[in-house]
Coordinates of C-alpha atoms in Angstrom, one line a residue:
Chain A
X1 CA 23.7 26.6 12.6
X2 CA 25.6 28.9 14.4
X3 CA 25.9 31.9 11.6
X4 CA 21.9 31.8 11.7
X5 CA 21.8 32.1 15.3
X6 CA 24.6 34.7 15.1
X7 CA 22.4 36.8 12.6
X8 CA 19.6 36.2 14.5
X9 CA 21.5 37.6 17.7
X10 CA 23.0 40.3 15.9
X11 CA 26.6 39.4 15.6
X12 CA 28.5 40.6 12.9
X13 CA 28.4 37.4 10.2
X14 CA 32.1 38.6 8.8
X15 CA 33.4 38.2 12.5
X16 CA 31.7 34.6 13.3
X17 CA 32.6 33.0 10.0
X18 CA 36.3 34.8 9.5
X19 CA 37.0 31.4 11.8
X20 CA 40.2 32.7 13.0
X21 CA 39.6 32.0 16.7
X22 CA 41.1 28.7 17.5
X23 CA 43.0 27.1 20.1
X24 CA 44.0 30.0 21.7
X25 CA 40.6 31.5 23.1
X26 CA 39.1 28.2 23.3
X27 CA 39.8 25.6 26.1
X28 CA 41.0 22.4 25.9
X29 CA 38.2 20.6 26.5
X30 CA 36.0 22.0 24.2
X31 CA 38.8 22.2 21.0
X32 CA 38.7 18.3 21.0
X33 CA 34.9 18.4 20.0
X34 CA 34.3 19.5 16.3
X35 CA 34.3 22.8 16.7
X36 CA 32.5 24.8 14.1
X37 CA 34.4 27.7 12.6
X38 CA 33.4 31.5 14.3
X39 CA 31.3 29.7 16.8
X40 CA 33.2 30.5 19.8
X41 CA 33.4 34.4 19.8
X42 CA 33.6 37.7 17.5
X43 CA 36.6 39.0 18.0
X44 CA 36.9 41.7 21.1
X45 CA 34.8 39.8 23.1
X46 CA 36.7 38.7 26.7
X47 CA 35.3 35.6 27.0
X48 CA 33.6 33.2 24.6
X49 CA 30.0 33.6 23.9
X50 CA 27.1 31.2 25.5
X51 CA 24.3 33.0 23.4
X52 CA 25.1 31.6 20.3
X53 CA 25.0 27.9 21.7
X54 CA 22.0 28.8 23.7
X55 CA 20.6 29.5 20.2
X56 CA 21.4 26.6 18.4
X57 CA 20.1 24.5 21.6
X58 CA 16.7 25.6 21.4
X59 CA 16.3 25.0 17.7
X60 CA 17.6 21.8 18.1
X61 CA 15.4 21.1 20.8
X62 CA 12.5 22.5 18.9
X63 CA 13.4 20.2 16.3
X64 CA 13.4 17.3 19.0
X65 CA 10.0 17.9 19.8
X66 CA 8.4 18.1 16.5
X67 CA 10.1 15.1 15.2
X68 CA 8.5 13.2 18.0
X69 CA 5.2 14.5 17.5
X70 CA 5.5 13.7 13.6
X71 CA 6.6 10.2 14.8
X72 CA 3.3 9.6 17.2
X73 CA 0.5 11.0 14.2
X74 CA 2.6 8.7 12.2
X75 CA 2.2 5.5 14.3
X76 CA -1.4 6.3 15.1
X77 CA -2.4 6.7 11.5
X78 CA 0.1 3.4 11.1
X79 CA -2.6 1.4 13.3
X80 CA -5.6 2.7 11.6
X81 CA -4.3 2.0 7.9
X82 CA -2.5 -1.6 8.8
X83 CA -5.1 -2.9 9.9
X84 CA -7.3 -2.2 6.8
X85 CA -4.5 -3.3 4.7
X86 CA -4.3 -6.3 6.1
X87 CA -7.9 -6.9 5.6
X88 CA -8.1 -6.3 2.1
X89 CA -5.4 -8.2 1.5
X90 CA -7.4 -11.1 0.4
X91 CA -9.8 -9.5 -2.3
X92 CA -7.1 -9.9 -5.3
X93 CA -6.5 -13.3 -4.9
X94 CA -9.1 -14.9 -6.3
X95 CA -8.2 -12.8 -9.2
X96 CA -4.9 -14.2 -9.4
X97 CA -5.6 -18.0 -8.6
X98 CA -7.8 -17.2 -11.8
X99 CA -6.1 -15.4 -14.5
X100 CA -2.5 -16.2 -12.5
X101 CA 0.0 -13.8 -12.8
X102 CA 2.2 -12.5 -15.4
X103 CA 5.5 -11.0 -14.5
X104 CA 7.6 -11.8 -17.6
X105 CA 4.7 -10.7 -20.1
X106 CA 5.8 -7.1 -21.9
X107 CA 3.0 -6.5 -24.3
X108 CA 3.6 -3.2 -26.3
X109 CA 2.0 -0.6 -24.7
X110 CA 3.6 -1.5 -20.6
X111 CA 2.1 0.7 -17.9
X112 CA 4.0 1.1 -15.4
X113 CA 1.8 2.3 -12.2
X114 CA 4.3 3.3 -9.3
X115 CA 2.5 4.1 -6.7
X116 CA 4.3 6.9 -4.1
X117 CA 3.4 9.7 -1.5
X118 CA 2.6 13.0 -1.4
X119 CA 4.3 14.2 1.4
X120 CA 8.3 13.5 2.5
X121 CA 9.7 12.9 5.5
X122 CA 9.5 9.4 5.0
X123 CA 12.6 7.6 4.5
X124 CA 13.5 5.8 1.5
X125 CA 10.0 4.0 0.4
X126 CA 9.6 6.7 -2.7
X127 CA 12.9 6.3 -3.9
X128 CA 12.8 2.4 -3.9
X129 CA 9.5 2.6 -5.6
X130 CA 10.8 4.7 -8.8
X131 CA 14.4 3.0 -8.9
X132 CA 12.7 -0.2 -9.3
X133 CA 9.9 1.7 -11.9
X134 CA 13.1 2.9 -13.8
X135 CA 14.4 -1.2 -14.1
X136 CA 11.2 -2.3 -14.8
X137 CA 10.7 0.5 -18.0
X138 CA 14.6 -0.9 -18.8
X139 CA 13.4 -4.4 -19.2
X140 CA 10.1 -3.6 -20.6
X141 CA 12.2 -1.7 -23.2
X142 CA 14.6 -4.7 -23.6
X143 CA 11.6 -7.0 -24.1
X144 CA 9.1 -6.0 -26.1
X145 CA 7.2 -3.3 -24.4
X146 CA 8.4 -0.5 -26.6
X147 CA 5.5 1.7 -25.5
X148 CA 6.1 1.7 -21.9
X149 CA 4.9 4.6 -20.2
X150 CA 4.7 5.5 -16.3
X151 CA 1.4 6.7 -14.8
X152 CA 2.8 8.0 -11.2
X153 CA 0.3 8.3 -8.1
X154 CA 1.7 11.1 -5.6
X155 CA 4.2 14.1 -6.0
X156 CA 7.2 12.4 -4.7
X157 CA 7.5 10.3 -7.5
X158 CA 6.9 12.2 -10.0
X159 CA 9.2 14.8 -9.0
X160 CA 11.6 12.0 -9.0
X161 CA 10.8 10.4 -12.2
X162 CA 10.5 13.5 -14.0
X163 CA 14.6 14.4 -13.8
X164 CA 15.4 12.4 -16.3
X165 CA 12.3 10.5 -17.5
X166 CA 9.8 13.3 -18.0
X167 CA 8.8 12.4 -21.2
X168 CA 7.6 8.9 -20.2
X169 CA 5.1 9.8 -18.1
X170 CA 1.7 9.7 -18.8
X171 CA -0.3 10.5 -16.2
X172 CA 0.0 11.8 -12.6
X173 CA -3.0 12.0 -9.8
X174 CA -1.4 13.4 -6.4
X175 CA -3.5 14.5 -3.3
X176 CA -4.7 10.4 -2.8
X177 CA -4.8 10.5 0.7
X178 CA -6.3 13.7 1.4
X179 CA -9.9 11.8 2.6
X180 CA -9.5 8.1 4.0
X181 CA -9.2 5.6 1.1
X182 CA -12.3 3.5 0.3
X183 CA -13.3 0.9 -2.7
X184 CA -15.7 3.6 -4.5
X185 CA -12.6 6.1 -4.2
X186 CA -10.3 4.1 -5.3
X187 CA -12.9 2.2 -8.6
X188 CA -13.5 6.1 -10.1
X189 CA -9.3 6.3 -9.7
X190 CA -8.9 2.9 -11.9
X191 CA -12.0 4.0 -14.0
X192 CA -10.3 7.4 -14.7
X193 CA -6.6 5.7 -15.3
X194 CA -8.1 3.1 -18.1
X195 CA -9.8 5.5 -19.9
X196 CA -7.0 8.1 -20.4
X197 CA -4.4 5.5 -20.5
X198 CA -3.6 3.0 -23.5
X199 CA -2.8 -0.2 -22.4
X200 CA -2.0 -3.8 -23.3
X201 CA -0.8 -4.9 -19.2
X202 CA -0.4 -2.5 -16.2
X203 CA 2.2 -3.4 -13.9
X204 CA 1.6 -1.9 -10.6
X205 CA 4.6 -1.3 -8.4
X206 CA 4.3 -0.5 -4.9
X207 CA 5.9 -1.4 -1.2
X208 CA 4.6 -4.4 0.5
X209 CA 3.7 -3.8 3.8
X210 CA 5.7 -6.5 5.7
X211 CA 6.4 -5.3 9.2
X212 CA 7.2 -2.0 10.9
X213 CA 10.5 -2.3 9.9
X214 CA 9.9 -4.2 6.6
X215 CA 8.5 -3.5 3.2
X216 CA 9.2 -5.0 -0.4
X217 CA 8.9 -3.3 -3.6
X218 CA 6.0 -5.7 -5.1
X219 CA 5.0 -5.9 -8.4
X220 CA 1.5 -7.0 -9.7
X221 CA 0.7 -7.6 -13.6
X222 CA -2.7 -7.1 -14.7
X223 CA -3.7 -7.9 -18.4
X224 CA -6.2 -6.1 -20.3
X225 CA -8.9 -8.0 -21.9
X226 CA -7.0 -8.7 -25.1
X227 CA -4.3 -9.7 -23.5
X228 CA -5.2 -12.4 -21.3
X229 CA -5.3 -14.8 -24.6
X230 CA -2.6 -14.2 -25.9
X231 CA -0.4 -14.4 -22.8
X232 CA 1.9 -17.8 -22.3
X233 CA 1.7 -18.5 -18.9
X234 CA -0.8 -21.1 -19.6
X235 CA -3.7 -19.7 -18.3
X236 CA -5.4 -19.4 -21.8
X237 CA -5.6 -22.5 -21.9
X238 CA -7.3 -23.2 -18.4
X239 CA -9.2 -19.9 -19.0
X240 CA -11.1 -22.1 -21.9
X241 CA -12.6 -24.8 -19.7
X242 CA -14.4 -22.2 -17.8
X243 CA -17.7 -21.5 -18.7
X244 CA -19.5 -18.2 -19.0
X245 CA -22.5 -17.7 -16.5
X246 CA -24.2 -14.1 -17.2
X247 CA -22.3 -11.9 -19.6
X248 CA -23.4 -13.2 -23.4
X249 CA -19.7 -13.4 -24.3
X250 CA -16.4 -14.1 -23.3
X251 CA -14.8 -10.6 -24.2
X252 CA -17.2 -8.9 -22.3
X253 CA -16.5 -11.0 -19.0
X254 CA -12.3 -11.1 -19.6
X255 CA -13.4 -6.7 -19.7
X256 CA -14.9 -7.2 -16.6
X257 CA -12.8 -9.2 -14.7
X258 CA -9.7 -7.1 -16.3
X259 CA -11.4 -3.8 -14.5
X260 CA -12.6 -5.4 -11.3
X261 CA -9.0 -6.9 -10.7
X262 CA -7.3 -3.6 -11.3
X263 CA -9.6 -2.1 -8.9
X264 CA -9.1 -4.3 -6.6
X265 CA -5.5 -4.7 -7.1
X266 CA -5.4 -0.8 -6.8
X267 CA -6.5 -0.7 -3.6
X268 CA -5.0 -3.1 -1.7
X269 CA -1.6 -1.5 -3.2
X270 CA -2.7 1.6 -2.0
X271 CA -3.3 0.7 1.2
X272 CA 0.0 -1.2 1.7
X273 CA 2.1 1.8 0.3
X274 CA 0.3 4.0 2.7
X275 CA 0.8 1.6 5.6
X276 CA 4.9 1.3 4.1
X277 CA 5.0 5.2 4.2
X278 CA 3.7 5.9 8.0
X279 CA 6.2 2.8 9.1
X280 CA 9.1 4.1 7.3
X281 CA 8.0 8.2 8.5
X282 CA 8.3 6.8 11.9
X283 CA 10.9 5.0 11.8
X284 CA 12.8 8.2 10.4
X285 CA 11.2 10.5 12.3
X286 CA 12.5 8.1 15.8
X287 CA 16.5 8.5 14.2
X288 CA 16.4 12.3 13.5
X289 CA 14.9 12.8 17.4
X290 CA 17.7 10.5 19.0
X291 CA 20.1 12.3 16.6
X292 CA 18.9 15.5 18.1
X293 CA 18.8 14.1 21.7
X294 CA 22.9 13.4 20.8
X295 CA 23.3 16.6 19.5
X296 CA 21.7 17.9 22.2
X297 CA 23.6 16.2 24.7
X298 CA 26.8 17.3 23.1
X299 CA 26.2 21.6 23.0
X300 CA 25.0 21.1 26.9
X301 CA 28.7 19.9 27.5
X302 CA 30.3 22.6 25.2
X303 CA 27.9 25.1 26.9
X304 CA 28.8 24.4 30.0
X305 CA 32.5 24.5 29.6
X306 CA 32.2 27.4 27.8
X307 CA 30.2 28.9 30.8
X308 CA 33.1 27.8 33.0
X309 CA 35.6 29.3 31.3
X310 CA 34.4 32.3 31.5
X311 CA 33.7 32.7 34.8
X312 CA 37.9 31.1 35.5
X313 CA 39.1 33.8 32.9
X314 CA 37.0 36.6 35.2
X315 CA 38.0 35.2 37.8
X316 CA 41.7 35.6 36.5
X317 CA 41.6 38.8 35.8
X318 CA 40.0 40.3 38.8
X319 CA 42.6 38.3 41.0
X320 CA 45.1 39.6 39.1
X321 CA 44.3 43.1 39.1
X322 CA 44.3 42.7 43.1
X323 CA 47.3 41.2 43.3
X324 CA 48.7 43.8 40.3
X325 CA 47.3 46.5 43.1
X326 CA 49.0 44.7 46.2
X327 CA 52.4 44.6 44.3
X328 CA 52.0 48.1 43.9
X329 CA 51.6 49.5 47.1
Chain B
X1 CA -10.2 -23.8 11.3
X2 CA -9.1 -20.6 11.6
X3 CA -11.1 -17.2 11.1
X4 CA -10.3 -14.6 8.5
X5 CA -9.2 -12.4 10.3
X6 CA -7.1 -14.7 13.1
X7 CA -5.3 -15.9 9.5
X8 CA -5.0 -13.1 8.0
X9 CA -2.6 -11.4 11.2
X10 CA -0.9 -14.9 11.4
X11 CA 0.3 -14.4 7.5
X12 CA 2.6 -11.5 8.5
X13 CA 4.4 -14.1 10.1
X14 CA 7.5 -15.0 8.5
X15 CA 7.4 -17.3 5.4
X16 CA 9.0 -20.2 7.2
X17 CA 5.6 -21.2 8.9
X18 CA 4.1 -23.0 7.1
X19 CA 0.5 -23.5 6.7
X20 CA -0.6 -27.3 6.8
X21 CA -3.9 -27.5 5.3
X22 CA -5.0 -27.1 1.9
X23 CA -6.7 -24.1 0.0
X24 CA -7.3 -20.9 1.3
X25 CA -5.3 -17.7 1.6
X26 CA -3.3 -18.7 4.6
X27 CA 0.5 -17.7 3.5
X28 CA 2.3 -21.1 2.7
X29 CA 6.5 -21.9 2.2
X30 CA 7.7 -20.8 -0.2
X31 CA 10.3 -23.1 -1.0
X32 CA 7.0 -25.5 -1.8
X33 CA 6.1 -23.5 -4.4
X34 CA 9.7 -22.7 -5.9
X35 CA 10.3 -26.6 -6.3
X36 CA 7.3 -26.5 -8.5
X37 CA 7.7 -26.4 -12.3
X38 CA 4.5 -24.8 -13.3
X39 CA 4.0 -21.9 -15.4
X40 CA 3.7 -19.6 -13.0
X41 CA 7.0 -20.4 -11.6
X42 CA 8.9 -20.7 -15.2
X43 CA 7.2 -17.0 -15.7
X44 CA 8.8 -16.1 -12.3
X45 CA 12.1 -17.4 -13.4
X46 CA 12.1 -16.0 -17.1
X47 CA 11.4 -12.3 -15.0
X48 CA 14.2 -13.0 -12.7
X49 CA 16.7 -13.1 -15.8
X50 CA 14.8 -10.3 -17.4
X51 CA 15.5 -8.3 -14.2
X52 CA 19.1 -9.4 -13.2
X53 CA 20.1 -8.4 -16.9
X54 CA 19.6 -4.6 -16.4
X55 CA 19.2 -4.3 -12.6
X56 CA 21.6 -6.9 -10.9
X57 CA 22.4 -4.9 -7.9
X58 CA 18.6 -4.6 -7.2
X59 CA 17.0 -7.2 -5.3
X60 CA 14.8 -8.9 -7.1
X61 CA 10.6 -7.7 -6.7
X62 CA 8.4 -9.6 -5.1
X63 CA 5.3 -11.2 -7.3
X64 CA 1.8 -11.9 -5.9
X65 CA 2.5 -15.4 -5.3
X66 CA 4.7 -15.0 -3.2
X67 CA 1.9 -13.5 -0.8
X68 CA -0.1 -16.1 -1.6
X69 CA -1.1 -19.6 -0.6
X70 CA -1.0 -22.3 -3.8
X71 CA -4.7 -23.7 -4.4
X72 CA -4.5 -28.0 -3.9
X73 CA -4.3 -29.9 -7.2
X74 CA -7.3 -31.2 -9.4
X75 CA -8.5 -34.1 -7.1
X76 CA -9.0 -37.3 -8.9
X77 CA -12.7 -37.8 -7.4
X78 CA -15.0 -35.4 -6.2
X79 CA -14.7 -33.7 -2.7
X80 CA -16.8 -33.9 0.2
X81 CA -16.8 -30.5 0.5
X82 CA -16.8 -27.3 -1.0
X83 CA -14.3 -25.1 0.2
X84 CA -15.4 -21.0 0.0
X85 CA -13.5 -17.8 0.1
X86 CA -15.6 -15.2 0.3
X87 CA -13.8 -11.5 0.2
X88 CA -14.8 -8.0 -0.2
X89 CA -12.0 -5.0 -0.8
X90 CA -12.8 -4.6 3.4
X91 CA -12.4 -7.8 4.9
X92 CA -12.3 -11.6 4.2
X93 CA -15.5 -12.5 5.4
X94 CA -15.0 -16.7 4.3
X95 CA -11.4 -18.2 4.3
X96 CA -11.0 -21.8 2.9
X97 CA -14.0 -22.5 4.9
X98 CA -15.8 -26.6 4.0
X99 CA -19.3 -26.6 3.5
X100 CA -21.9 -28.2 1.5
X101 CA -23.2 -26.2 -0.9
X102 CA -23.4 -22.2 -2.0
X103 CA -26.1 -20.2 -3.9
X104 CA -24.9 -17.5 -5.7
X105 CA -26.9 -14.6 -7.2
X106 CA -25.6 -14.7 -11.0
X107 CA -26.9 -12.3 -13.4
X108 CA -28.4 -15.2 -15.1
X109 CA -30.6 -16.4 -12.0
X110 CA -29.7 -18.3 -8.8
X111 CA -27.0 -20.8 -9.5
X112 CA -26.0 -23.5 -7.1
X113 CA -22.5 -24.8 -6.6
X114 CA -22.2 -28.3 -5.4
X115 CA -18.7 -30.0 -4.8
X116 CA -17.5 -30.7 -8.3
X117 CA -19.4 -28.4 -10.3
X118 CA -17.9 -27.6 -13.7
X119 CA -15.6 -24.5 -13.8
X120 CA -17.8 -21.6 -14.1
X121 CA -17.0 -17.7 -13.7
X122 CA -19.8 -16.4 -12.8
X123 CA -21.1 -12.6 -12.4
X124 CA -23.4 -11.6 -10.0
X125 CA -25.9 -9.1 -9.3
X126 CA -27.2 -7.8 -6.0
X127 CA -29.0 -10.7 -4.4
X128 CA -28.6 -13.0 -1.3
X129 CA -25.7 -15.7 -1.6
X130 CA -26.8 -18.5 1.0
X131 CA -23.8 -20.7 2.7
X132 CA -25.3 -24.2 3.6
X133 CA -23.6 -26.9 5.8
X134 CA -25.2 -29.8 7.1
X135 CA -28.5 -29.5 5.5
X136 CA -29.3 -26.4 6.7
X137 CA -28.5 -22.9 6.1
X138 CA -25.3 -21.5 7.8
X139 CA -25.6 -17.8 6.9
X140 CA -27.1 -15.5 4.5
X141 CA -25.0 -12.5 3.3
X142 CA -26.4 -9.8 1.0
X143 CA -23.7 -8.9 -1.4
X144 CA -23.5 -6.4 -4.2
X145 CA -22.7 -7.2 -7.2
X146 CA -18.8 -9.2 -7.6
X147 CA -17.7 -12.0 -9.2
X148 CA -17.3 -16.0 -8.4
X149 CA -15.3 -18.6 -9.5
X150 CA -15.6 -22.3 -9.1
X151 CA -12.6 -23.9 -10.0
X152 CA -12.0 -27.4 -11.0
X153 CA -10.7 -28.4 -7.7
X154 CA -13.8 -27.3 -6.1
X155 CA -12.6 -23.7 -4.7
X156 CA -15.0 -21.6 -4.7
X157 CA -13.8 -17.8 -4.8
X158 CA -16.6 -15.0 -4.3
X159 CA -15.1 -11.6 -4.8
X160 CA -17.6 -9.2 -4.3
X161 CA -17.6 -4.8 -3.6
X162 CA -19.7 -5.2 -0.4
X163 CA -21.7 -7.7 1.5
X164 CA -23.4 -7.5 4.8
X165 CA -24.9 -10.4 7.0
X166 CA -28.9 -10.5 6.3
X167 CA -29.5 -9.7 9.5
X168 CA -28.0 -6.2 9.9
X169 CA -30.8 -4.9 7.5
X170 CA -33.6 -2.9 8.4
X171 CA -36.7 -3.3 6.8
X172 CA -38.5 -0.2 7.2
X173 CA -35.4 1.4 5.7
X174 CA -35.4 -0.6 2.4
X175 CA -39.2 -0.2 2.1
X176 CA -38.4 3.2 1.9
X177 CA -35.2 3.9 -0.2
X178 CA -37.3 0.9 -2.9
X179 CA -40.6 3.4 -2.8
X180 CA -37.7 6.2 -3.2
X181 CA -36.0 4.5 -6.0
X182 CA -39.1 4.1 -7.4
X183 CA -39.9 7.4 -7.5
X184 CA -36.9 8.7 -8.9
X185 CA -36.7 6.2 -11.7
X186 CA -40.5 7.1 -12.8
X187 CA -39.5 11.1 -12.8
X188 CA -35.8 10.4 -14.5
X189 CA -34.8 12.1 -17.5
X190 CA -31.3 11.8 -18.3
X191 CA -30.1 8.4 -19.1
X192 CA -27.8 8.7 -16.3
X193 CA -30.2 9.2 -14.0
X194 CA -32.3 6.8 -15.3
X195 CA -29.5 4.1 -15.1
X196 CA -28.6 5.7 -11.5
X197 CA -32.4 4.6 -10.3
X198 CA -32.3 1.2 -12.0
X199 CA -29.2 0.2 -9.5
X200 CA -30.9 1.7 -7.1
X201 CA -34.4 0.0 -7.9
X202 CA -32.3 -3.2 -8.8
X203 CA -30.7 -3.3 -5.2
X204 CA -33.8 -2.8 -2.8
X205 CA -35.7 -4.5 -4.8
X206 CA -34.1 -7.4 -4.3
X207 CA -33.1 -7.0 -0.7
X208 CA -36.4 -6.4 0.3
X209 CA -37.1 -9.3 -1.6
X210 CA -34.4 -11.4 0.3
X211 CA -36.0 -9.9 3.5
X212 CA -39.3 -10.4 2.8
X213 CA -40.7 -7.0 2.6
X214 CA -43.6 -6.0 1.2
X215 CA -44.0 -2.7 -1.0

């Protein structure tokens, strides 16, 4: 902004923001852009200054060029993780075609798994993810799930669910994508979340990866072990006329289909998040670089008639003087 | 029939495509589905009201079916053909494909799955699951240990952590890592390491088994 650059340059601040000079030391052109308040001149100056736009040019040009570079390692690490999500998209399927899927069952102890990022920059993907955890601990509350906590992958939503919902949290794992997600990763993850968590259904909520422009906050219910009877979608029922081949008992094959669906849920809602987040950082990181190449744009033209008007006013007063000198011979 | 991977890039096409065929995890209409009263639907719609009563100005979540294709119906006789999906968390390696017959490592020995076999889940161990189609064998993947599920409309889905073609092992390599495992499960003290060996005796052994290696 211009009273950084001014400091920067060495103008007196009091002088720049005072915002006194108006329409009379600046011309016409310029005074029907915005015109920022002190960013013409300090006072005792002849002729507006062109250093403090020069300033502001080059860090908005700086700006320019790091958004665009944040946009391209976005879209490369786009290609690299879309395509795995895509490929894992079939692996909780089966799952579901099994158990099916549960969205109105709010067994007492909810967990609600929102799944976010750890870095920002990426448009609105962590914010949809918690307003839509905040609903879903509303109607948990208002049916049945009394218990419902939030267990929160990646800083931004915690940070964001912590303002006014701190003491629903549970647990909180950040740094996910430091190394590139794989299946053993991702199984000691689910393995640590059901030992330190209580639980009676997880409801995992994370953006859908639907195109580069496109993602839809998703929500997947996985029951635990002792749930899957009791719940009334029917399944129960079906779940009965399947029989058992290697585990001795039932329990102990609902306990490990329960784990091995999470798991797999986990990370193919992972993968879709991360493929949401470097879509959406792109596609933010593209608007703020054409909103600097406008900005941009717009100071050249002030510059340059500020240049110009300087060089008329010099001109001014040197023909002036000469003619002030003629008249007095 | 398409691949896996050929269907699984056309089901980021929108939902109004639909898919034609039965089975499989090709993306289907939606509107099918909605016009269906099962339960997963009436639990869909008793959500919905859950939802709209404290977030109306939300739009509504999306559910797993609605990424999903709907398995056909309970046929009245008994298929020709068995139709496989075989996934791992890194690819779909079998979508909705028709074949004969599968044999699937369970922990309880090799079980075969004919068209209209009873409804079984089934847990596996690490073995060879064997695809056959016309009488002979189509291909032999290795797989870790996973889950199957034959369902009464004679879907078969194997879910397993990882599975490789037979052919992309090497048997020198497994002779060794088995004689290592070995080793280490002979000279183990801890139960965890003892328990760490036994996988890794359980595996080799039996891929050097399915390969036919020698000790």
């Amino acid at each position: 902004m211009a009273s950084r650059s001014a400091r920067r340059a060495g103008i007196r601040l009091a002088d720049l923001l005072r915002g006194s000079i108006t329409g009379a030391n600046a011309t016409p052109a310029s005074s029907s852009m915005a015109i920022a308040p002190g960013d013409i001149a300090p006072p005792g100056a002849r002729f507006a200054s062109t250093q403090v736009l020069r300033n502001r040019m080059k860090s908005v040009q700086s700006i320019q060029k790091i958004t665009k570079a944040m946009k391209m390692v976005a879209s490369s690490k786009l290609r690299q993780v879309q395509a795995r999500a895509e490929k894992s998209r079939g692996v909780w399927q089966p799952f579901t075609a099994l158990l099916g899927d549960a969205p109105d069952t709010f067994p007492k102890k909810t967990v609600l798994l929102c799944i976010t990022s750890d870095r920002g920059l990426c448009g609105g993907i962590n914010s949809s993810v918690v307003r839509f955890g905040k609903a879903m601990l509303k109607v948990a509350k208002n049916n049945g799930g009394e218990d419902a906590k939030f267990v929160v992958l990646g800083e931004k939503g915690k940070v964001q669910i912590q303002r006014d919902s701190k003491q629903y949290i549970s647990l909180n794992i950040t740094e996910l994508v430091k190394y590139p997600l794989n299946f053993t990763q991702v199984s000691v993850m689910a393995d640590e979340i059901l030992k330190n968590v209580e639980y009676d259904a997880i409801k995992v909520i994370f953006n859908k990866f639907a195109s580069m422009v496109k993602f839809y906050p998703s929500v997947t219910t996985i029951l635990a072990p002792g749930s899957i009877k009791t719940s009334e979608t029917g399944t129960p029922s079906e779940l009965d006329l399947y029989e058992i081949e290697g585990p001795d008992s039932k329990e102990e094959a609902l306990q490990n289909l329960s784990e091995f669906q999470f798991a797999a849920v986990l990370f193919n809602a992972l993968l879709e998040n991360a493929s949401s987040e470097e879509s959406s950082r792109m596609t933010a990181m593209d608007n703020s670089s054409k909103n600097a190449s406008d900005m941009l744009q717009k100071l050249t033209l002030k510059y340059n008639r500020t240049r110009q008007a300087s060089i008329t006013t010099e001109l001014i007063e040197i023909i002036s003087g000469a003619a002030a000198l003629e008249a007095a011979k | 029939m398409l691949s896996g991977r050929q269907s699984l890039l056309r089901s980021a096409a929108p939902l109004w495509r639909c898919a034609t065929s039965s089975g499989g995890i090709r993306r289907r209409c939606y509107a099918e589905e909605a016009k269906k009263d099962t339960p997963t639907n009436k639990a869909v719609e008793a959500f919905k009201e859950m939802w709209s009563k404290v977030a109306p100005n939300l739009d509504f979540p999306k559910t797993p079916h609605e990424s999903m294709a709907s398995r056909p119906p309970v046929p009245p006789a008994i298929p020709e053909k068995l139709t496989v999906n075989f996934v791992l968390p890194s690819e779909v390696a079998m979508n909705a494909e028709k074949v004969d017959m599968v044999i699937l490592p369970a922990t309880s020995g090799l079980m075969g799955v004919l068209p209209g076999h009873v409804p079984t889940i089934a847990e596996l161990k690490p073995g060879v699951l064997s695809v056959h189609d016309g009488g002979q064998v189509k291909t032999q993947y290795f797989l870790s240990s996973g889950f199957a599920f034959v369902h009464a409309n004679s879907v078969t889905d194997i879910v397993v952590v990882e599975a490789a073609p037979l052919d992309r092992f090497d048997p020198d390599e497994v002779r060794k890592n088995l004689a290592d495992y070995n080793q280490k499960l002979s000279s183990a003290t801890t139960d965890l390491d003892k328990a760490q060996a036994q996988i890794g005796v359980d595996v080799f052994g039996s891929l050097a088994f399915a390969l036919g290696v020698t000790a």
